[in-house]
């Protein structure tokens, strides 16, 4: 009996993961209004009923999706081999200029108008923000006991968030590259 349960649990985990990844993709591409449970289920290749089995509400699905992908990105950053601060700054900025951040922004905008989503997204953003800061400190090798270091790390994350906002409207990758290079120099000086 236990042998039969394991494959079923594996299939359930795989379905859940496909739903979460599809939800982030849909949210990034279509925004909140265009991202329904049915659209996500279709993209994930599962029935709407299967999607609702894993996530009873639309809010459950999308908040779990953003949290899941944020955690995946944090783990990937931590797993990178040791590198210099310039590469670390660029990798941190990449977190805020890709599809995950675009999906999170759509979720934040929806939460500003939808009360049932607001508390969940506010809590999620606080948790993801704390984790992003922890990961940044780790990959930068920052010593937050030194004056100004915590603010430098947070300033980097705030700057990266701003670059992510700019990316929504235009492809500013050339300008972003120059800004990131300058911030890497500033972070190196501040953390040296």
mmCIF file of N, CA, C and O in Angstrom, residues 77 80-95 136 138-141 156 159 163 176-192:
data_model
loop_
_atom_site.group_PDB
_atom_site.id
_atom_site.type_symbol
_atom_site.label_atom_id
_atom_site.label_comp_id
_atom_site.label_asym_id
_atom_site.label_seq_id
_atom_site.Cartn_x
_atom_site.Cartn_y
_atom_site.Cartn_z
ATOM 1 N N UNK A 77 19.884 31.459 -5.817
ATOM 2 C CA UNK A 77 20.914 32.456 -5.506
ATOM 3 C C UNK A 77 21.903 31.910 -4.481
ATOM 4 O O UNK A 77 23.107 32.075 -4.622
ATOM 5 N N UNK A 80 24.519 29.383 -5.859
ATOM 6 C CA UNK A 80 25.535 29.800 -6.812
ATOM 7 C C UNK A 80 26.913 29.702 -6.178
ATOM 8 O O UNK A 80 27.085 29.968 -4.990
ATOM 9 N N UNK A 81 27.904 29.338 -6.985
ATOM 10 C CA UNK A 81 29.254 29.268 -6.429
ATOM 11 C C UNK A 81 29.710 30.656 -5.986
ATOM 12 O O UNK A 81 29.170 31.667 -6.428
ATOM 13 N N UNK A 82 30.688 30.682 -5.134
ATOM 14 C CA UNK A 82 31.213 31.941 -4.620
ATOM 15 C C UNK A 82 31.580 32.850 -5.789
ATOM 16 O O UNK A 82 32.159 32.410 -6.774
ATOM 17 N N UNK A 83 31.219 34.111 -5.657
ATOM 18 C CA UNK A 83 31.506 35.055 -6.740
ATOM 19 C C UNK A 83 31.768 36.424 -6.158
ATOM 20 O O UNK A 83 31.600 36.656 -4.985
ATOM 21 N N UNK A 84 32.137 37.338 -7.021
ATOM 22 C CA UNK A 84 32.426 38.672 -6.518
ATOM 23 C C UNK A 84 31.141 39.478 -6.358
ATOM 24 O O UNK A 84 30.077 39.090 -6.831
ATOM 25 N N UNK A 85 31.263 40.611 -5.694
ATOM 26 C CA UNK A 85 30.082 41.434 -5.392
ATOM 27 C C UNK A 85 29.432 42.001 -6.645
ATOM 28 O O UNK A 85 28.225 42.182 -6.675
ATOM 29 N N UNK A 86 30.204 42.258 -7.659
ATOM 30 C CA UNK A 86 29.637 42.796 -8.899
ATOM 31 C C UNK A 86 28.648 41.792 -9.483
ATOM 32 O O UNK A 86 27.531 42.155 -9.878
ATOM 33 N N UNK A 87 29.035 40.530 -9.516
ATOM 34 C CA UNK A 87 28.130 39.479 -10.012
ATOM 35 C C UNK A 87 26.936 39.308 -9.079
ATOM 36 O O UNK A 87 25.813 39.073 -9.534
ATOM 37 N N UNK A 88 27.169 39.427 -7.775
ATOM 38 C CA UNK A 88 26.078 39.290 -6.809
ATOM 39 C C UNK A 88 25.055 40.405 -6.981
ATOM 40 O O UNK A 88 23.849 40.161 -6.952
ATOM 41 N N UNK A 89 25.528 41.636 -7.190
ATOM 42 C CA UNK A 89 24.614 42.766 -7.410
ATOM 43 C C UNK A 89 23.774 42.508 -8.652
ATOM 44 O O UNK A 89 22.551 42.673 -8.645
ATOM 45 N N UNK A 90 24.413 42.082 -9.741
ATOM 46 C CA UNK A 90 23.683 41.807 -10.989
ATOM 47 C C UNK A 90 22.655 40.696 -10.781
ATOM 48 O O UNK A 90 21.521 40.795 -11.270
ATOM 49 N N UNK A 91 23.006 39.651 -10.054
ATOM 50 C CA UNK A 91 22.069 38.542 -9.808
ATOM 51 C C UNK A 91 20.884 39.007 -8.963
ATOM 52 O O UNK A 91 19.740 38.602 -9.209
ATOM 53 N N UNK A 92 21.141 39.862 -7.982
ATOM 54 C CA UNK A 92 20.044 40.390 -7.157
ATOM 55 C C UNK A 92 19.113 41.265 -7.981
ATOM 56 O O UNK A 92 17.888 41.180 -7.853
ATOM 57 N N UNK A 93 19.673 42.092 -8.853
ATOM 58 C CA UNK A 93 18.839 42.935 -9.718
ATOM 59 C C UNK A 93 18.002 42.057 -10.648
ATOM 60 O O UNK A 93 16.832 42.344 -10.896
ATOM 61 N N UNK A 94 18.580 40.965 -11.124
ATOM 62 C CA UNK A 94 17.836 40.052 -12.007
ATOM 63 C C UNK A 94 16.570 39.519 -11.346
ATOM 64 O O UNK A 94 15.577 39.247 -12.020
ATOM 65 N N UNK A 95 16.590 39.373 -10.020
ATOM 66 C CA UNK A 95 15.390 38.911 -9.309
ATOM 67 C C UNK A 95 14.222 39.870 -9.505
ATOM 68 O O UNK A 95 13.066 39.466 -9.508
ATOM 69 N N UNK A 136 20.408 38.689 0.165
ATOM 70 C CA UNK A 136 21.325 39.732 -0.306
ATOM 71 C C UNK A 136 22.525 39.848 0.632
ATOM 72 O O UNK A 136 23.672 39.921 0.171
ATOM 73 N N UNK A 138 23.723 37.598 2.531
ATOM 74 C CA UNK A 138 24.514 36.383 2.386
ATOM 75 C C UNK A 138 25.375 36.419 1.118
ATOM 76 O O UNK A 138 26.581 36.189 1.177
ATOM 77 N N UNK A 139 24.761 36.706 -0.034
ATOM 78 C CA UNK A 139 25.523 36.643 -1.290
ATOM 79 C C UNK A 139 26.501 37.805 -1.438
ATOM 80 O O UNK A 139 27.484 37.689 -2.170
ATOM 81 N N UNK A 140 26.241 38.904 -0.756
ATOM 82 C CA UNK A 140 27.174 40.037 -0.792
ATOM 83 C C UNK A 140 28.280 39.914 0.244
ATOM 84 O O UNK A 140 29.244 40.679 0.222
ATOM 85 N N UNK A 141 28.112 38.985 1.181
ATOM 86 C CA UNK A 141 29.091 38.861 2.257
ATOM 87 C C UNK A 141 29.109 40.112 3.115
ATOM 88 O O UNK A 141 30.166 40.578 3.537
ATOM 89 N N UNK A 156 20.171 48.868 -2.230
ATOM 90 C CA UNK A 156 20.371 48.066 -3.436
ATOM 91 C C UNK A 156 19.064 47.378 -3.835
ATOM 92 O O UNK A 156 18.668 47.408 -5.004
ATOM 93 N N UNK A 159 16.611 49.926 -5.166
ATOM 94 C CA UNK A 159 17.009 50.330 -6.509
ATOM 95 C C UNK A 159 16.626 49.242 -7.514
ATOM 96 O O UNK A 159 16.092 49.528 -8.585
ATOM 97 N N UNK A 163 14.217 49.448 -10.846
ATOM 98 C CA UNK A 163 14.583 49.002 -12.189
ATOM 99 C C UNK A 163 13.562 48.006 -12.723
ATOM 100 O O UNK A 163 13.247 47.992 -13.915
ATOM 101 N N UNK A 176 20.013 49.913 -17.762
ATOM 102 C CA UNK A 176 20.058 49.125 -16.535
ATOM 103 C C UNK A 176 21.448 48.553 -16.311
ATOM 104 O O UNK A 176 21.957 48.547 -15.187
ATOM 105 N N UNK A 177 22.098 48.103 -17.361
ATOM 106 C CA UNK A 177 23.444 47.540 -17.237
ATOM 107 C C UNK A 177 24.418 48.572 -16.654
ATOM 108 O O UNK A 177 25.220 48.255 -15.772
ATOM 109 N N UNK A 178 24.332 49.814 -17.132
ATOM 110 C CA UNK A 178 25.206 50.881 -16.617
ATOM 111 C C UNK A 178 24.875 51.201 -15.159
ATOM 112 O O UNK A 178 25.776 51.396 -14.333
ATOM 113 N N UNK A 179 23.603 51.263 -14.829
ATOM 114 C CA UNK A 179 23.179 51.557 -13.450
ATOM 115 C C UNK A 179 23.654 50.448 -12.508
ATOM 116 O O UNK A 179 24.171 50.717 -11.420
ATOM 117 N N UNK A 180 23.490 49.208 -12.926
ATOM 118 C CA UNK A 180 23.906 48.076 -12.087
ATOM 119 C C UNK A 180 25.418 48.099 -11.882
ATOM 120 O O UNK A 180 25.899 47.857 -10.765
ATOM 121 N N UNK A 181 26.171 48.418 -12.919
ATOM 122 C CA UNK A 181 27.630 48.499 -12.776
ATOM 123 C C UNK A 181 28.016 49.576 -11.763
ATOM 124 O O UNK A 181 28.901 49.364 -10.917
ATOM 125 N N UNK A 182 27.342 50.720 -11.825
ATOM 126 C CA UNK A 182 27.632 51.801 -10.869
ATOM 127 C C UNK A 182 27.250 51.377 -9.451
ATOM 128 O O UNK A 182 28.005 51.615 -8.509
ATOM 129 N N UNK A 183 26.092 50.757 -9.304
ATOM 130 C CA UNK A 183 25.671 50.312 -7.969
ATOM 131 C C UNK A 183 26.632 49.262 -7.429
ATOM 132 O O UNK A 183 26.906 49.227 -6.239
ATOM 133 N N UNK A 184 27.141 48.403 -8.290
ATOM 134 C CA UNK A 184 28.106 47.390 -7.848
ATOM 135 C C UNK A 184 29.360 48.067 -7.289
ATOM 136 O O UNK A 184 29.884 47.652 -6.259
ATOM 137 N N UNK A 185 29.801 49.136 -7.970
ATOM 138 C CA UNK A 185 30.969 49.867 -7.453
ATOM 139 C C UNK A 185 30.669 50.486 -6.095
ATOM 140 O O UNK A 185 31.468 50.417 -5.159
ATOM 141 N N UNK A 186 29.483 51.114 -5.977
ATOM 142 C CA UNK A 186 29.102 51.743 -4.713
ATOM 143 C C UNK A 186 28.976 50.701 -3.591
ATOM 144 O O UNK A 186 29.415 50.950 -2.455
ATOM 145 N N UNK A 187 28.374 49.569 -3.887
ATOM 146 C CA UNK A 187 28.211 48.521 -2.881
ATOM 147 C C UNK A 187 29.587 47.988 -2.476
ATOM 148 O O UNK A 187 29.859 47.777 -1.279
ATOM 149 N N UNK A 188 30.479 47.776 -3.440
ATOM 150 C CA UNK A 188 31.826 47.321 -3.117
ATOM 151 C C UNK A 188 32.534 48.284 -2.172
ATOM 152 O O UNK A 188 33.168 47.870 -1.198
ATOM 153 N N UNK A 189 32.423 49.575 -2.448
ATOM 154 C CA UNK A 189 33.045 50.584 -1.586
ATOM 155 C C UNK A 189 32.425 50.574 -0.197
ATOM 156 O O UNK A 189 33.119 50.646 0.811
ATOM 157 N N UNK A 190 31.098 50.513 -0.135
ATOM 158 C CA UNK A 190 30.408 50.573 1.150
ATOM 159 C C UNK A 190 30.651 49.340 2.016
ATOM 160 O O UNK A 190 30.673 49.422 3.240
ATOM 161 N N UNK A 191 30.839 48.193 1.371
ATOM 162 C CA UNK A 191 30.989 46.950 2.133
ATOM 163 C C UNK A 191 32.430 46.546 2.345
ATOM 164 O O UNK A 191 32.710 45.603 3.080
ATOM 165 N N UNK A 192 33.351 47.256 1.696
ATOM 166 C CA UNK A 192 34.785 46.901 1.800
ATOM 167 C C UNK A 192 35.290 47.087 3.213
ATOM 168 O O UNK A 192 34.855 47.914 3.969
#
